[in-house]
XYZ file of N, CA and C in Angstrom:
525
model
N 132.866 83.086 4.647
C 132.985 81.635 4.584
C 132.335 81.200 3.294
N 132.995 80.497 2.373
C 132.614 80.143 1.059
C 131.758 78.770 1.130
N 131.083 78.386 0.084
C 130.600 77.065 0.058
C 131.651 75.853 0.285
N 132.738 76.111 -0.265
C 133.868 75.021 -0.143
C 134.208 74.933 1.414
N 134.250 75.936 2.088
C 134.641 75.956 3.369
C 133.425 75.094 4.336
N 132.205 75.509 3.961
C 131.103 74.828 4.591
C 131.138 73.258 4.193
N 131.363 72.922 3.063
C 131.477 71.520 2.575
C 132.552 70.825 3.358
N 133.754 71.549 3.364
C 134.877 70.803 4.155
C 134.532 70.824 5.668
N 134.027 71.750 6.238
C 133.667 71.752 7.688
C 132.807 70.455 7.872
N 131.738 70.304 7.017
C 130.829 69.184 7.110
C 131.654 67.963 6.966
N 132.491 67.827 6.084
C 133.381 66.640 5.810
C 134.203 66.188 7.081
N 134.797 67.168 7.540
C 135.568 67.001 8.749
C 134.833 66.444 9.947
N 133.562 66.834 10.089
C 132.670 66.276 11.097
C 132.386 64.751 10.863
N 132.523 64.392 9.511
C 132.427 63.040 9.186
C 133.710 62.200 9.231
N 134.786 62.967 9.689
C 136.180 62.346 9.634
C 136.618 61.991 8.147
N 136.270 62.842 7.258
C 136.528 62.664 5.875
C 137.593 63.782 5.539
N 138.416 63.593 4.623
C 139.473 64.566 4.020
C 138.758 65.725 3.418
N 139.284 66.939 3.572
C 138.673 67.993 2.892
C 138.955 67.931 1.371
N 138.175 68.522 0.599
C 138.317 68.430 -0.835
C 138.628 69.767 -1.496
N 138.952 69.852 -2.774
C 139.333 71.159 -3.403
C 138.056 71.408 -4.311
N 137.999 72.708 -4.618
C 136.853 73.161 -5.504
C 136.757 72.569 -6.854
N 137.899 72.196 -7.282
C 138.025 71.533 -8.697
C 137.624 69.994 -8.771
N 137.472 69.455 -7.612
C 137.140 68.145 -7.496
C 135.468 67.924 -7.925
N 135.332 66.814 -8.537
C 133.891 66.372 -9.055
C 133.025 66.296 -7.924
N 133.474 65.746 -6.838
C 132.648 65.424 -5.622
C 132.115 66.636 -5.118
N 132.799 67.783 -5.068
C 132.529 68.987 -4.619
C 131.269 69.531 -5.280
N 131.013 69.549 -6.593
C 129.913 69.909 -7.235
C 128.582 69.217 -6.777
N 128.841 67.944 -6.544
C 127.794 67.040 -5.978
C 127.298 67.511 -4.509
N 128.375 67.828 -3.640
C 127.905 68.214 -2.335
C 127.450 69.628 -2.332
N 128.074 70.508 -3.211
C 127.536 71.953 -3.117
C 126.122 72.009 -3.637
N 125.639 71.100 -4.486
C 124.269 71.159 -4.972
C 123.196 71.015 -3.815
N 123.670 70.484 -2.819
C 122.633 70.268 -1.635
C 122.525 71.515 -0.907
N 123.546 72.442 -0.811
C 123.573 73.525 0.020
C 122.359 74.542 -0.311
N 122.014 75.049 -1.415
C 120.908 75.979 -1.601
C 119.631 75.536 -0.911
N 119.128 74.370 -1.284
C 117.922 73.961 -0.801
C 117.917 73.738 0.808
N 119.033 73.327 1.257
C 119.235 73.105 2.732
C 119.226 74.414 3.519
N 119.939 75.340 2.878
C 120.046 76.740 3.446
C 118.708 77.390 3.440
N 118.048 77.444 2.389
C 116.666 78.023 2.315
C 115.710 77.447 3.406
N 115.726 76.120 3.377
C 114.936 75.448 4.383
C 115.248 75.841 5.732
N 116.524 75.847 6.129
C 116.921 76.240 7.509
C 116.532 77.557 7.792
N 116.755 78.618 6.917
C 116.370 79.892 7.012
C 114.780 80.137 7.353
N 114.036 79.282 6.541
C 112.616 79.483 6.850
C 112.147 78.849 8.018
N 112.821 77.819 8.605
C 112.322 77.114 9.593
C 112.358 77.902 10.953
N 113.099 78.785 11.111
C 113.268 79.648 12.375
C 113.306 81.085 11.944
N 113.040 81.984 12.895
C 113.107 83.542 12.595
C 114.481 83.818 13.123
N 115.418 83.762 12.155
C 116.784 84.120 12.537
C 116.983 85.695 12.646
N 117.621 86.213 13.637
C 117.689 87.711 13.743
C 118.522 88.300 12.664
N 119.474 87.635 12.022
C 120.254 88.244 11.030
C 119.494 88.314 9.487
N 118.485 87.483 9.508
C 117.683 87.483 8.294
C 116.299 88.328 8.273
N 116.082 88.789 9.544
C 114.731 89.511 9.769
C 114.925 90.939 9.320
N 113.939 91.353 8.426
C 114.014 92.682 7.879
C 112.584 93.421 8.061
N 112.684 94.732 8.194
C 111.285 95.506 8.233
C 111.483 96.553 7.175
N 110.301 96.791 6.421
C 110.296 97.837 5.466
C 108.863 98.156 5.233
N 108.809 99.225 4.431
C 107.507 99.893 4.062
C 107.416 99.880 2.541
N 106.232 99.386 2.022
C 105.926 99.342 0.617
C 104.743 100.083 0.158
N 104.965 100.832 -0.936
C 103.877 101.566 -1.487
C 103.007 100.702 -2.357
N 101.728 100.965 -2.452
C 100.779 100.066 -3.373
C 101.264 100.098 -4.787
N 101.214 99.038 -5.515
C 101.532 99.008 -6.901
C 100.416 99.762 -7.808
N 99.183 99.436 -7.509
C 98.064 99.975 -8.168
C 96.922 99.775 -7.420
N 95.834 100.603 -7.731
C 94.460 100.515 -7.083
C 93.514 100.152 -8.181
N 92.336 99.934 -7.673
C 91.066 99.764 -8.406
C 91.182 98.529 -9.328
N 91.742 97.367 -8.916
C 91.536 96.201 -9.652
C 90.568 95.311 -8.975
N 89.302 95.340 -9.289
C 88.192 94.634 -8.604
C 88.287 94.978 -7.084
N 88.537 96.271 -6.767
C 88.494 96.693 -5.486
C 89.540 96.016 -4.466
N 90.844 95.790 -5.171
C 91.913 95.067 -4.462
C 93.139 96.015 -4.673
N 93.907 96.251 -3.654
C 95.155 96.928 -3.732
C 96.277 95.970 -3.543
N 97.231 96.124 -4.327
C 98.424 94.998 -4.476
C 99.599 95.732 -4.100
N 100.448 94.956 -3.363
C 101.698 95.344 -2.905
C 102.791 94.378 -3.395
N 103.852 94.654 -4.029
C 104.937 93.660 -4.404
C 105.649 93.435 -3.110
N 105.923 92.136 -2.846
C 106.719 91.763 -1.697
C 108.277 92.033 -2.076
N 109.093 92.225 -1.004
C 110.469 92.520 -1.228
C 111.169 91.413 -2.028
N 112.213 91.592 -2.773
C 113.002 90.665 -3.497
C 113.644 89.821 -2.354
N 113.830 88.458 -2.631
C 114.419 87.593 -1.744
C 113.621 87.356 -0.429
N 112.376 87.599 -0.413
C 111.548 87.488 0.726
C 111.184 85.920 0.848
N 111.751 85.346 1.929
C 111.478 83.928 2.193
C 110.106 83.561 2.856
N 109.812 84.477 3.740
C 108.564 84.348 4.566
C 108.117 85.604 5.186
N 106.816 85.952 5.143
C 106.242 87.098 5.667
C 105.944 86.845 7.125
N 106.425 87.662 8.121
C 106.170 87.486 9.478
C 105.011 88.247 9.969
N 104.953 89.527 9.581
C 103.961 90.382 10.074
C 103.638 91.489 9.064
N 102.482 91.938 8.924
C 102.067 93.077 8.219
C 100.959 93.909 8.990
N 100.864 95.100 8.526
C 99.958 95.991 9.218
C 98.569 96.130 8.640
N 98.340 95.381 7.480
C 97.018 95.487 6.872
C 96.441 93.939 6.801
N 95.163 93.942 6.629
C 94.583 92.513 6.431
C 94.522 92.116 5.018
N 94.901 90.991 4.622
C 94.886 90.580 3.349
C 95.599 89.207 3.061
N 96.072 88.836 1.958
C 96.628 87.695 1.707
C 97.809 87.697 0.674
N 98.756 86.741 0.734
C 99.789 86.670 -0.120
C 99.520 85.987 -1.339
N 99.657 86.457 -2.546
C 99.373 85.814 -3.818
C 100.349 86.174 -4.888
N 101.102 85.167 -5.471
C 102.012 85.242 -6.554
C 103.088 86.446 -6.377
N 103.678 86.459 -5.331
C 104.761 87.235 -5.074
C 104.378 88.739 -4.656
N 103.093 88.853 -4.275
C 102.574 90.064 -3.784
C 101.696 89.881 -2.615
N 101.272 91.018 -2.172
C 100.312 91.062 -1.005
C 99.097 91.767 -1.405
N 97.824 91.223 -1.234
C 96.671 91.811 -1.685
C 95.778 92.077 -0.606
N 95.299 93.359 -0.588
C 94.404 93.856 0.469
C 93.104 94.393 -0.186
N 91.955 94.083 0.530
C 90.656 94.470 0.045
C 90.612 96.032 0.115
N 89.942 96.639 -0.965
C 89.637 97.954 -0.990
C 90.753 98.807 -1.507
N 90.429 100.065 -1.727
C 91.319 101.066 -2.056
C 92.112 101.594 -0.902
N 93.425 101.229 -0.829
C 94.273 101.519 0.269
C 95.351 102.435 -0.263
N 95.434 103.497 0.404
C 96.506 104.458 -0.037
C 97.816 104.486 0.936
N 97.604 103.911 2.061
C 98.725 103.886 2.962
C 99.706 102.832 2.527
N 100.908 102.851 2.925
C 102.032 101.866 2.699
C 101.663 100.653 3.453
N 102.287 99.460 3.083
C 102.181 98.269 3.795
C 103.572 98.203 4.617
N 103.433 98.097 5.793
C 104.576 97.936 6.749
C 104.731 96.300 6.925
N 105.886 95.818 6.612
C 106.007 94.416 6.599
C 107.240 94.065 7.294
N 107.157 92.858 8.072
C 108.272 92.448 8.788
C 108.493 90.963 8.134
N 109.632 90.635 7.706
C 109.893 89.418 6.829
C 111.254 88.784 6.951
N 111.425 87.585 6.552
C 112.698 86.969 6.504
C 113.203 87.052 5.147
N 114.522 87.421 5.027
C 115.132 87.742 3.629
C 116.149 86.584 3.481
N 116.219 86.073 2.274
C 117.223 85.219 1.935
C 118.573 85.843 1.952
N 119.452 85.316 2.850
C 120.685 85.834 3.185
C 121.769 84.927 2.604
N 122.885 85.341 1.919
C 123.929 84.494 1.377
C 124.557 83.736 2.751
N 125.040 82.535 2.483
C 125.550 81.729 3.681
C 126.681 82.543 4.382
N 127.473 83.263 3.466
C 128.647 83.894 3.951
C 128.343 85.127 4.859
N 127.076 85.584 4.740
C 126.640 86.744 5.571
C 125.903 86.309 6.893
N 125.846 84.983 6.921
C 125.025 84.500 8.131
C 125.876 84.464 9.408
N 125.321 84.418 10.603
C 126.102 84.503 11.856
C 126.888 83.160 12.186
N 127.829 83.228 12.951
C 128.576 81.905 13.283
C 127.887 80.814 13.792
N 127.002 81.154 14.551
C 126.065 80.061 15.234
C 125.372 79.216 14.140
N 124.755 79.942 13.101
C 123.989 79.394 12.073
C 124.889 78.653 11.226
N 126.084 79.139 10.898
C 127.047 78.280 10.067
C 127.415 76.975 10.723
N 127.591 77.075 12.047
C 127.984 75.852 12.801
C 126.805 74.869 12.624
N 125.533 75.302 12.915
C 124.384 74.518 12.833
C 124.277 73.954 11.489
N 124.540 74.838 10.476
C 124.374 74.325 9.023
C 125.383 73.328 8.684
N 126.633 73.438 9.112
C 127.603 72.439 8.879
C 127.208 71.056 9.495
N 126.571 71.050 10.684
C 126.163 69.819 11.253
C 125.008 69.249 10.440
N 123.985 70.130 9.971
C 123.030 69.660 9.233
C 123.475 69.151 7.833
N 124.346 69.780 7.132
C 124.899 69.211 5.975
C 125.741 67.893 6.158
N 126.470 67.902 7.223
C 127.105 66.545 7.519
C 126.106 65.515 7.675
N 125.035 65.711 8.452
C 124.088 64.626 8.538
C 123.406 64.331 7.216
N 123.343 65.235 6.352
C 122.757 64.916 4.958
C 123.756 64.053 4.176
N 125.024 64.414 4.300
C 126.147 63.616 3.509
C 126.464 62.296 4.221
N 126.148 62.135 5.412
C 126.485 60.977 6.094
C 126.024 59.717 5.441
N 124.904 59.500 5.085
C 124.419 58.235 4.401
C 125.255 57.998 3.045
N 125.583 59.022 2.391
C 126.314 58.968 1.099
C 127.722 58.545 1.332
N 128.415 59.083 2.474
C 129.882 58.881 2.543
C 130.222 57.883 3.609
N 129.460 57.722 4.686
C 129.862 56.795 5.732
C 128.922 55.694 5.978
N 127.539 56.013 5.893
C 126.610 54.940 6.063
C 126.442 54.529 7.475
N 126.879 55.349 8.480
C 126.785 55.040 9.914
C 125.462 55.746 10.475
N 124.602 54.954 10.817
C 123.303 55.452 11.404
C 123.593 56.073 12.835
N 124.423 55.602 13.559
C 124.754 56.147 14.863
C 125.505 57.517 14.775
N 126.250 57.630 13.624
C 127.048 58.970 13.564
C 125.951 59.984 12.916
N 125.058 59.474 12.109
C 123.988 60.462 11.640
C 123.152 61.017 12.786
N 122.786 60.031 13.760
C 121.980 60.400 14.900
C 122.681 61.389 15.812
N 124.042 61.067 15.984
C 124.916 62.060 16.692
C 124.932 63.324 16.100
N 125.094 63.575 14.731
C 125.176 64.762 14.126
C 123.822 65.541 14.163
N 122.741 64.718 14.073
C 121.434 65.367 14.289
C 121.153 65.884 15.635
N 121.614 65.157 16.686
C 121.543 65.721 18.010
C 122.480 66.929 18.282
N 123.619 66.957 17.673
C 124.427 68.248 17.741
C 123.713 69.382 17.100
N 123.161 69.064 15.893
C 122.369 70.255 15.331
C 121.208 70.691 16.179
N 120.578 69.759 16.822
C 119.418 70.081 17.690
C 119.866 70.875 18.866
N 120.979 70.428 19.327
C 121.533 71.154 20.590
C 121.917 72.625 20.179
N 122.585 72.682 19.036
C 122.955 74.099 18.583
C 121.711 74.955 18.286
N 120.675 74.416 17.791
C 119.525 75.123 17.669
C 118.866 75.557 19.043
N 118.925 74.647 19.976
C 118.418 75.090 21.328
C 119.275 76.180 21.881
N 120.604 76.176 21.729
C 121.495 77.288 22.081
C 121.102 78.545 21.416
N 120.829 78.447 20.131
C 120.427 79.639 19.447
C 119.238 80.253 19.951
N 118.299 79.481 20.320
C 117.013 80.039 21.017
C 117.314 80.538 22.330
N 118.177 80.066 23.154
C 118.570 80.562 24.445
C 119.259 81.799 24.197
N 120.102 81.991 23.214
C 120.931 83.131 23.000
C 120.109 84.140 22.275
N 118.859 83.848 21.959
C 117.833 84.766 21.200
C 118.440 85.111 19.810
N 119.108 84.258 19.248
C 119.537 84.454 17.856
C 118.516 84.048 16.948
N 117.476 83.194 17.463
C 116.291 82.896 16.621
C 115.074 82.740 17.483
N 113.993 82.674 16.904
C 112.710 82.539 17.567
C 112.108 81.334 17.090
N 111.405 80.644 17.820
C 110.811 79.345 17.449
C 109.488 79.836 16.597
N 109.235 79.153 15.612
C 108.115 79.456 14.732
C 106.816 78.680 15.344
N 105.826 79.469 15.436
C 104.514 78.824 15.998
C 103.913 77.851 14.847
N 103.888 76.534 15.156
C 103.470 75.625 14.203
C 101.916 75.833 13.904
N 101.189 76.654 14.622
C 99.829 76.769 14.307
C 99.514 77.821 13.420
N 100.663 78.628 12.988
C 100.450 79.586 11.870
C 99.991 78.953 10.754
N 99.201 79.679 10.006
C 98.594 79.207 8.823
C 99.529 79.413 7.597
N 99.277 78.707 6.525
C 100.068 78.758 5.293
C 100.233 80.195 4.621
N 99.235 81.091 4.996
C 99.341 82.501 4.355
C 100.515 83.165 4.754
N 101.209 82.824 5.884
C 102.331 83.526 6.398
C 103.562 83.047 5.532
N 103.437 82.157 4.700
C 104.626 81.744 3.953
C 104.711 82.317 2.573
N 105.837 82.558 2.040
C 106.167 82.956 0.639
C 107.052 82.220 0.059
N 106.995 81.815 -1.301
C 108.014 81.309 -2.006
C 107.618 79.821 -2.347
């Protein structure tokens, strides 16, 4: 499913006519997608975006700190096997560590590679964002937000996602 399909899916939820890729409005609507997509991926631990890998140290002996480069497209670090902190696109641990860093993280996944439940929830979220621009109906926006919320609850029930513990500190975030 391409961006145009997601935009048209959201427009249909607003009882609007689908648009073509060459229309000027499409570029405006499409510009909302990346930030909304990244935010939604970060907000929950989606099964399709969860990755596990092992990373070798980049270098040793810099002020007694060992640095590891985080994976490309890492949105959020979920778990590591060493104590340390995330700094500037890397993970730093105290001391000379020769073992690999085992990391569980959320990877930025293209929208077309996401599961159908995510795409449906995303279409509702996009529709609720476009609603004030196109319709201006607060009741419709509230309805769309409720639909999105119910879909997210279904995703939790189906174990497609895990709820993020709000007590986690900011060190667990990257990006």
